[in-house]
mmCIF file of C-alpha atoms in Angstrom:
data_model
loop_
_atom_site.group_PDB
_atom_site.id
_atom_site.type_symbol
_atom_site.label_atom_id
_atom_site.label_comp_id
_atom_site.label_asym_id
_atom_site.label_seq_id
_atom_site.Cartn_x
_atom_site.Cartn_y
_atom_site.Cartn_z
ATOM 1 C CA MET J 177 0.026 0.031 0.015
ATOM 2 C CA SER J 178 1.200 3.478 -0.826
ATOM 3 C CA VAL J 179 2.231 6.222 1.553
ATOM 4 C CA TYR J 180 -0.124 9.150 1.010
ATOM 5 C CA SER J 181 0.659 12.779 1.605
ATOM 6 C CA MET J 182 -2.155 15.041 2.791
ATOM 7 C CA THR J 183 -1.076 17.730 0.216
ATOM 8 C CA GLY J 184 -2.523 17.603 -3.207
ATOM 9 C CA TYR J 185 -4.579 19.276 -5.964
ATOM 10 C CA ALA J 186 -6.908 18.059 -8.717
ATOM 11 C CA SER J 187 -9.503 19.485 -11.009
ATOM 12 C CA ALA J 188 -12.052 18.144 -13.459
ATOM 13 C CA GLN J 189 -14.387 19.781 -15.985
ATOM 14 C CA HIS J 190 -17.628 18.730 -17.591
ATOM 15 C CA GLY J 191 -18.443 20.376 -20.931
ATOM 16 C CA ALA J 192 -14.892 21.661 -21.491
ATOM 17 C CA SER J 193 -13.792 22.301 -25.004
ATOM 18 C CA ALA J 194 -10.788 19.966 -24.654
ATOM 19 C CA GLU J 195 -10.666 16.848 -26.837
ATOM 20 C CA GLY J 196 -12.456 13.979 -25.258
ATOM 21 C CA ALA J 197 -14.446 16.034 -22.862
ATOM 22 C CA GLU J 198 -18.192 15.591 -22.541
ATOM 23 C CA ALA J 199 -20.565 18.057 -24.146
ATOM 24 C CA PRO J 200 -21.858 20.875 -21.985
ATOM 25 C CA VAL J 201 -25.223 20.521 -20.250
ATOM 26 C CA GLY J 202 -27.562 22.996 -21.813
ATOM 27 C CA ASN J 203 -25.387 26.013 -22.406
ATOM 28 C CA ARG J 204 -23.357 25.456 -19.170
ATOM 29 C CA ARG J 205 -19.958 24.113 -18.091
ATOM 30 C CA LEU J 206 -19.231 22.676 -14.666
ATOM 31 C CA GLY J 207 -15.774 22.842 -13.190
ATOM 32 C CA LEU J 208 -14.610 21.171 -9.903
ATOM 33 C CA GLU J 209 -11.389 21.671 -7.928
ATOM 34 C CA ILE J 210 -10.211 19.824 -4.827
ATOM 35 C CA ARG J 211 -7.276 21.170 -2.707
ATOM 36 C CA SER J 212 -5.845 19.347 0.230
ATOM 37 C CA VAL J 213 -3.297 20.287 2.916
ATOM 38 C CA ASN J 214 -2.201 18.703 6.203
ATOM 39 C CA SER J 215 -4.475 18.583 9.255
ATOM 40 C CA ARG J 216 -4.805 16.391 12.351
ATOM 41 C CA PHE J 217 -8.202 15.258 11.265
ATOM 42 C CA LEU J 218 -10.421 15.239 8.173
ATOM 43 C CA ASP J 219 -11.672 18.830 7.741
ATOM 44 C CA LEU J 220 -13.938 19.320 4.705
ATOM 45 C CA SER J 221 -15.148 22.731 3.338
ATOM 46 C CA PHE J 222 -17.256 23.368 0.298
ATOM 47 C CA ARG J 223 -17.589 26.462 -1.980
ATOM 48 C CA LEU J 224 -20.453 25.675 -4.209
ATOM 49 C CA PRO J 225 -22.821 27.832 -6.250
ATOM 50 C CA ASP J 226 -26.407 27.956 -5.041
ATOM 51 C CA GLU J 227 -27.467 25.465 -7.733
ATOM 52 C CA LEU J 228 -25.233 22.769 -6.255
ATOM 53 C CA ARG J 229 -25.812 23.294 -2.515
ATOM 54 C CA ALA J 230 -28.227 20.401 -2.346
ATOM 55 C CA HIS J 231 -25.467 18.089 -3.516
ATOM 56 C CA GLU J 232 -23.108 18.873 -0.622
ATOM 57 C CA PRO J 233 -24.107 15.871 1.502
ATOM 58 C CA ALA J 234 -23.398 13.479 -1.400
ATOM 59 C CA LEU J 235 -20.024 15.081 -2.017
ATOM 60 C CA ARG J 236 -19.175 14.885 1.690
ATOM 61 C CA ALA J 237 -20.055 11.212 1.803
ATOM 62 C CA LEU J 238 -17.825 10.563 -1.297
ATOM 63 C CA LEU J 239 -14.830 12.316 0.309
ATOM 64 C CA THR J 240 -15.168 10.849 3.761
ATOM 65 C CA ALA J 241 -15.287 7.308 2.258
ATOM 66 C CA ARG J 242 -11.834 7.690 0.666
ATOM 67 C CA LEU J 243 -9.954 10.317 2.665
ATOM 68 C CA LYS J 244 -9.027 9.960 6.310
ATOM 69 C CA ARG J 245 -7.035 13.093 7.172
ATOM 70 C CA GLY J 246 -6.319 16.520 5.732
ATOM 71 C CA LYS J 247 -7.937 19.966 5.359
ATOM 72 C CA VAL J 248 -9.820 19.536 2.105
ATOM 73 C CA GLU J 249 -11.526 22.322 0.141
ATOM 74 C CA VAL J 250 -13.948 21.620 -2.699
ATOM 75 C CA ARG J 251 -14.715 24.386 -5.202
ATOM 76 C CA ALA J 252 -17.238 24.237 -7.966
ATOM 77 C CA ALA J 253 -18.153 26.804 -10.602
ATOM 78 C CA ILE J 254 -20.721 26.833 -13.406
ATOM 79 C CA GLU J 255 -20.042 28.990 -16.452
ATOM 80 C CA SER J 256 -21.842 29.676 -19.753
ATOM 81 C CA GLU J 257 -20.381 27.917 -22.845
ATOM 82 C CA ASP J 258 -19.710 31.457 -24.146
ATOM 83 C CA SER J 259 -18.473 33.416 -21.138
ATOM 84 C CA ASN J 260 -19.058 36.742 -23.051
ATOM 85 C CA ALA J 261 -22.614 35.955 -24.048
ATOM 86 C CA LEU J 262 -25.370 38.076 -22.546
ATOM 87 C CA PRO J 263 -28.748 36.805 -21.591
ATOM 88 C CA GLN J 264 -31.569 37.395 -24.052
ATOM 89 C CA PRO J 265 -34.511 38.473 -21.921
ATOM 90 C CA SER J 266 -37.975 37.919 -23.465
ATOM 91 C CA PRO J 267 -40.438 40.824 -23.799
ATOM 92 C CA LEU J 268 -42.692 39.004 -21.344
ATOM 93 C CA LEU J 269 -39.944 38.807 -18.738
ATOM 94 C CA LEU J 270 -39.056 42.506 -19.193
ATOM 95 C CA GLN J 271 -42.759 43.409 -18.862
ATOM 96 C CA ARG J 272 -42.878 41.517 -15.615
ATOM 97 C CA LEU J 273 -39.808 43.396 -14.343
ATOM 98 C CA VAL J 274 -41.389 46.724 -15.225
ATOM 99 C CA SER J 275 -44.552 45.721 -13.423
ATOM 100 C CA ALA J 276 -42.680 44.666 -10.329
ATOM 101 C CA GLN J 277 -40.686 47.897 -10.385
ATOM 102 C CA ASP J 278 -43.953 49.950 -10.595
ATOM 103 C CA THR J 279 -45.443 48.100 -7.670
ATOM 104 C CA ILE J 280 -42.386 48.517 -5.468
ATOM 105 C CA GLN J 281 -42.042 52.277 -6.302
ATOM 106 C CA ALA J 282 -45.706 52.757 -5.492
ATOM 107 C CA TRP J 283 -45.042 51.502 -1.969
ATOM 108 C CA LEU J 284 -41.512 52.747 -1.734
ATOM 109 C CA PRO J 285 -41.228 56.091 -3.662
ATOM 110 C CA ASP J 286 -37.531 56.490 -2.823
ATOM 111 C CA ALA J 287 -36.621 53.160 -4.421
ATOM 112 C CA ARG J 288 -34.281 53.635 -7.375
ATOM 113 C CA PRO J 289 -35.293 52.416 -10.862
ATOM 114 C CA LEU J 290 -33.785 49.243 -12.261
ATOM 115 C CA SER J 291 -30.566 49.712 -14.235
ATOM 116 C CA VAL J 292 -29.585 47.697 -17.369
ATOM 117 C CA SER J 293 -27.189 45.645 -15.309
ATOM 118 C CA ASP J 294 -29.903 44.935 -12.778
ATOM 119 C CA ALA J 295 -32.277 43.792 -15.421
ATOM 120 C CA LEU J 296 -29.595 41.524 -17.052
ATOM 121 C CA ARG J 297 -28.807 39.997 -13.743
ATOM 122 C CA LEU J 298 -32.419 39.251 -12.851
ATOM 123 C CA CYS J 299 -33.016 37.809 -16.342
ATOM 124 C CA SER J 300 -29.944 35.653 -16.050
ATOM 125 C CA ALA J 301 -31.223 34.376 -12.699
ATOM 126 C CA ASN J 302 -34.402 33.239 -14.380
ATOM 127 C CA ASP J 303 -32.625 31.673 -17.294
ATOM 128 C CA ALA J 304 -33.931 28.198 -18.095
ATOM 129 C CA ASP J 305 -30.357 26.816 -17.886
ATOM 130 C CA ARG J 306 -30.377 27.714 -14.222
ATOM 131 C CA ASN J 307 -32.775 24.815 -13.607
ATOM 132 C CA ILE J 308 -30.442 22.144 -15.020
ATOM 133 C CA ASP J 309 -30.327 18.919 -12.913
ATOM 134 C CA TRP J 310 -26.658 18.277 -12.204
ATOM 135 C CA SER J 311 -27.345 15.164 -10.074
ATOM 136 C CA ALA J 312 -26.167 12.822 -12.900
ATOM 137 C CA VAL J 313 -23.022 14.873 -13.645
ATOM 138 C CA LEU J 314 -21.645 16.128 -10.350
ATOM 139 C CA PRO J 315 -21.004 12.691 -8.577
ATOM 140 C CA GLU J 316 -19.103 11.401 -11.611
ATOM 141 C CA LEU J 317 -17.093 14.626 -11.904
ATOM 142 C CA ALA J 318 -16.280 14.587 -8.239
ATOM 143 C CA ALA J 319 -15.146 10.957 -8.350
ATOM 144 C CA GLN J 320 -12.917 11.773 -11.333
ATOM 145 C CA ALA J 321 -11.329 14.682 -9.384
ATOM 146 C CA LEU J 322 -10.969 12.626 -6.254
ATOM 147 C CA ASP J 323 -9.090 9.912 -8.286
ATOM 148 C CA GLU J 324 -6.650 12.521 -9.507
ATOM 149 C CA LEU J 325 -6.234 13.945 -6.008
ATOM 150 C CA LEU J 326 -5.360 10.529 -4.597
ATOM 151 C CA LYS J 327 -2.806 10.059 -7.360
ATOM 152 C CA ALA J 328 -1.221 13.395 -6.538
ATOM 153 C CA ARG J 329 -1.186 12.564 -2.835
ATOM 154 C CA ALA J 330 0.475 9.209 -3.577
ATOM 155 C CA ARG J 331 3.194 10.858 -5.720
ATOM 156 C CA GLU J 332 3.902 13.329 -2.930
ATOM 157 C CA GLY J 333 3.806 10.515 -0.364
ATOM 158 C CA GLU J 334 6.385 8.579 -2.354
ATOM 159 C CA ARG J 335 8.705 11.538 -2.307
ATOM 160 C CA LEU J 336 8.207 11.962 1.460
ATOM 161 C CA ALA J 337 8.950 8.222 2.027
ATOM 162 C CA THR J 338 12.143 8.481 -0.030
ATOM 163 C CA MET J 339 13.327 11.392 2.117
ATOM 164 C CA LEU J 340 12.446 9.592 5.364
ATOM 165 C CA HIS J 341 14.408 6.490 4.297
ATOM 166 C CA ASP J 342 17.416 8.725 3.633
ATOM 167 C CA ARG J 343 17.217 10.302 7.124
ATOM 168 C CA LEU J 344 16.741 6.915 8.782
ATOM 169 C CA GLN J 345 19.976 5.645 7.195
ATOM 170 C CA GLN J 346 21.798 8.743 8.373
ATOM 171 C CA LEU J 347 20.499 8.204 11.926
ATOM 172 C CA ARG J 348 21.637 4.565 11.866
ATOM 173 C CA THR J 349 25.082 5.687 10.839
ATOM 174 C CA LEU J 350 25.302 8.200 13.684
ATOM 175 C CA ALA J 351 24.121 5.599 16.177
ATOM 176 C CA GLN J 352 26.745 3.176 14.981
ATOM 177 C CA THR J 353 29.381 5.959 15.273
ATOM 178 C CA ALA J 354 28.392 6.719 18.874
ATOM 179 C CA THR J 355 28.486 3.051 20.203
ATOM 180 C CA PRO J 356 32.258 2.477 19.981
ATOM 181 C CA LEU J 357 33.102 5.852 21.478
ATOM 182 C CA ILE J 358 31.867 4.825 24.967
ATOM 183 C CA PRO J 359 34.665 2.226 25.802
ATOM 184 C CA LEU J 360 37.283 4.712 24.659
ATOM 185 C CA LEU J 361 35.773 7.503 26.875
ATOM 186 C CA VAL J 362 35.594 5.118 29.871
ATOM 187 C CA GLU J 363 39.218 4.123 29.435
ATOM 188 C CA GLN J 364 40.341 7.706 29.124
ATOM 189 C CA GLN J 365 38.389 8.675 32.263
ATOM 190 C CA ARG J 366 39.816 5.708 34.180
ATOM 191 C CA GLN J 367 43.341 6.823 33.326
ATOM 192 C CA ARG J 368 42.473 10.351 34.514
ATOM 193 C CA PHE J 369 41.189 9.113 37.837
ATOM 194 C CA VAL J 370 44.271 6.971 38.389
ATOM 195 C CA GLU J 371 46.566 9.898 37.629
ATOM 196 C CA ARG J 372 44.639 12.174 39.953
ATOM 197 C CA TRP J 373 44.744 9.664 42.769
ATOM 198 C CA LYS J 374 48.470 9.219 42.287
ATOM 199 C CA GLU J 375 48.926 12.915 42.577
ATOM 200 C CA ALA J 376 46.822 12.881 45.713
ATOM 201 C CA MET J 377 48.933 10.052 47.178
ATOM 202 C CA ALA J 378 52.064 11.962 46.495
ATOM 203 C CA LEU J 379 50.709 14.897 48.332
ATOM 204 C CA ALA J 380 49.512 12.698 51.188
ATOM 205 C CA GLU J 381 53.139 11.287 51.550
ATOM 206 C CA GLY J 382 52.079 7.669 51.866
ATOM 207 C CA SER J 383 49.192 8.120 54.338
ATOM 208 C CA VAL J 384 46.856 6.394 51.799
ATOM 209 C CA ALA J 385 47.419 2.787 50.755
ATOM 210 C CA PRO J 386 48.123 2.378 47.019
ATOM 211 C CA GLU J 387 45.541 -0.451 46.779
ATOM 212 C CA ALA J 388 42.868 1.731 48.346
ATOM 213 C CA ALA J 389 43.701 4.604 45.969
ATOM 214 C CA GLN J 390 43.526 2.309 42.995
ATOM 215 C CA ASP J 391 40.235 0.802 44.111
ATOM 216 C CA ARG J 392 38.761 4.271 44.566
ATOM 217 C CA ALA J 393 39.885 5.273 41.050
ATOM 218 C CA LEU J 394 38.331 2.124 39.547
ATOM 219 C CA THR J 395 35.086 2.717 41.462
ATOM 220 C CA GLU J 396 34.909 6.265 40.154
ATOM 221 C CA ALA J 397 35.669 5.033 36.621
ATOM 222 C CA THR J 398 32.913 2.438 36.914
ATOM 223 C CA ALA J 399 30.339 5.008 38.078
ATOM 224 C CA PHE J 400 31.374 7.226 35.232
ATOM 225 C CA ALA J 401 30.975 4.353 32.674
ATOM 226 C CA ILE J 402 27.400 3.654 34.001
ATOM 227 C CA ARG J 403 26.512 7.282 33.893
ATOM 228 C CA ILE J 404 27.581 7.788 30.222
ATOM 229 C CA ASP J 405 26.519 4.371 28.832
ATOM 230 C CA VAL J 406 24.200 5.033 25.887
ATOM 231 C CA ALA J 407 23.772 1.473 24.802
ATOM 232 C CA GLU J 408 20.152 1.427 26.002
ATOM 233 C CA GLU J 409 19.316 4.641 24.122
ATOM 234 C CA VAL J 410 20.973 3.385 20.934
ATOM 235 C CA THR J 411 19.066 0.043 21.198
ATOM 236 C CA ARG J 412 15.680 1.828 21.610
ATOM 237 C CA MET J 413 16.577 4.197 18.762
ATOM 238 C CA ASP J 414 17.297 1.239 16.469
ATOM 239 C CA SER J 415 14.020 -0.276 17.465
ATOM 240 C CA HIS J 416 12.123 2.949 16.599
ATOM 241 C CA LEU J 417 13.986 3.207 13.313
ATOM 242 C CA ASP J 418 12.983 -0.423 12.464
ATOM 243 C CA GLU J 419 9.391 0.349 13.229
ATOM 244 C CA ILE J 420 9.391 3.491 11.067
ATOM 245 C CA GLU J 421 10.804 1.508 8.142
ATOM 246 C CA ARG J 422 8.119 -1.151 8.692
ATOM 247 C CA LEU J 423 5.360 1.454 8.606
ATOM 248 C CA LEU J 424 6.688 3.084 5.474
ATOM 249 C CA LYS J 425 6.784 -0.331 3.760
ATOM 250 C CA LYS J 426 3.202 -1.092 4.956
ATOM 251 C CA GLY J 427 1.749 2.293 3.849
ATOM 252 C CA GLY J 428 -1.802 3.394 4.407
ATOM 253 C CA GLU J 429 -2.904 5.513 7.384
ATOM 254 C CA ILE J 430 0.456 5.708 9.217
ATOM 255 C CA GLY J 431 0.847 9.472 9.838
ATOM 256 C CA LYS J 432 -0.167 9.510 13.555
ATOM 257 C CA ARG J 433 2.005 6.476 14.417
ATOM 258 C CA LEU J 434 4.968 8.002 12.616
ATOM 259 C CA ASP J 435 4.446 11.252 14.597
ATOM 260 C CA PHE J 436 4.572 9.355 17.900
ATOM 261 C CA LEU J 437 7.725 7.452 16.849
ATOM 262 C CA ILE J 438 9.454 10.743 15.788
ATOM 263 C CA GLN J 439 8.758 12.083 19.345
ATOM 264 C CA GLU J 440 10.277 8.929 20.817
ATOM 265 C CA LEU J 441 13.359 9.329 18.633
ATOM 266 C CA HIS J 442 13.701 12.929 19.741
ATOM 267 C CA ARG J 443 13.563 11.815 23.383
ATOM 268 C CA GLU J 444 16.364 9.252 22.932
ATOM 269 C CA ALA J 445 18.538 11.800 21.130
ATOM 270 C CA ASN J 446 18.041 14.235 23.986
ATOM 271 C CA THR J 447 19.002 11.595 26.531
ATOM 272 C CA LEU J 448 22.125 10.680 24.559
ATOM 273 C CA GLY J 449 23.015 14.363 24.535
ATOM 274 C CA SER J 450 22.512 14.705 28.271
ATOM 275 C CA LYS J 451 24.888 11.784 28.854
ATOM 276 C CA SER J 452 27.505 13.285 26.608
ATOM 277 C CA ALA J 453 30.940 13.419 28.169
ATOM 278 C CA ALA J 454 32.891 14.287 25.057
ATOM 279 C CA LEU J 455 32.570 16.689 22.153
ATOM 280 C CA GLU J 456 32.144 13.820 19.722
ATOM 281 C CA LEU J 457 28.987 12.624 21.434
ATOM 282 C CA THR J 458 27.616 16.136 21.693
ATOM 283 C CA ARG J 459 28.050 16.567 17.958
ATOM 284 C CA ILE J 460 26.390 13.251 17.235
ATOM 285 C CA SER J 461 23.421 14.176 19.444
ATOM 286 C CA VAL J 462 23.024 17.506 17.713
ATOM 287 C CA ASP J 463 23.204 15.988 14.207
ATOM 288 C CA MET J 464 20.650 13.394 15.274
ATOM 289 C CA LYS J 465 18.228 16.061 16.493
ATOM 290 C CA VAL J 466 18.598 18.006 13.276
ATOM 291 C CA LEU J 467 17.656 14.907 11.178
ATOM 292 C CA ILE J 468 14.813 14.057 13.545
ATOM 293 C CA GLU J 469 13.385 17.547 13.245
ATOM 294 C CA GLN J 470 13.573 17.347 9.473
ATOM 295 C CA MET J 471 11.616 14.082 9.628
ATOM 296 C CA ARG J 472 9.064 15.515 11.995
ATOM 297 C CA GLU J 473 8.269 18.351 9.638
ATOM 298 C CA GLN J 474 7.688 15.957 6.748
ATOM 299 C CA VAL J 475 5.722 13.412 8.781
ATOM 300 C CA GLN J 476 3.195 16.119 9.502
ATOM 301 C CA ASN J 477 2.155 15.817 5.840
ATOM 302 C CA ILE J 478 1.610 12.097 5.845
ATOM 303 C CA GLU J 479 -1.964 10.794 6.082
#
C-alpha cells in the first residue's frame, strides 16, 4: 500500500472544449477543484454555487469514504459555454420586471429604478439553464477529481517516504558511530582518575594505601561508565527506526504512528546528549536532533 501525503490538488471539468471532454449541459460548463493540505483530522469545506448546494451531503459522503485526514476544500463553478454571451430576456420577462418595479415604487417612492445591469442579472437568474439537474453529472465529476487527488497525494507521499528512508539511514550511521566511542571514553576517564589519585597520594606522603587509591579510582571510573553508557538509548533508537521502516513499507494511514515514533526518537537523542561526556558525542546528538526535526516536519504531511 502506498504512503499518502495530505497535500494535493486536482481538477475536473464537464463540458470543457478539450478533446475527449463531454458536451456541455444545456449551455453551461461545470468545473470542480479539490485542494488538500495537512491537518490532524479530516476537515472538509465546500464552496459551491447555489445550484449545487443540495449536492453537498453526497459530496461529503464521497470524500469521507476515501480520505482519512487533511484539510480539504472543494470548489465548484458553473459557467456559460460562451463566457461573453449576454442573456436574451424575453419581452414578457421584461414586462414582468417593469410591473414589479412599478409596484415597488408605489409603496417605496424612494426606491431607485432598475438599471440595465440589474435587469440583465435578474433575467440571467431566471434563465432556463439555471434549472439544469446536475445530479447525474456532479458525482461522476467529483469521483474523477478525487481519483486525481489521490494520485497526486500518492506521488507526494512517495517523495516523502524516500526522504524519510534517507534520514533513517543517516540516523543509523550516527548511532553506529556513537556506540564504539563509549569504551574509549571510559578508558580515558579511568586513566584520568588513576593519575589524579596518584597525585593525591604523592601529596599525602604515603598516608593512603596504594591499593585503596587504585580501588577508589576504579570505582569512580565504573560510576562514570554507568553514567555515560548510551547502549540502552541506541538500542531503543534502532527499534524505533525499524518500526518506522516497517510502517513506510506497509503504507496506508500511518501518519499519527509516525508522529509518535518521531517524538520517541527525539527523546532518545536528547537523553544521549545529556549523557554526553565528550565533544564527539555532543556533535552526534546535535546531528541526530537536526535529522529528527527534518523528519518531524515531513511526517506532519503524511496521512
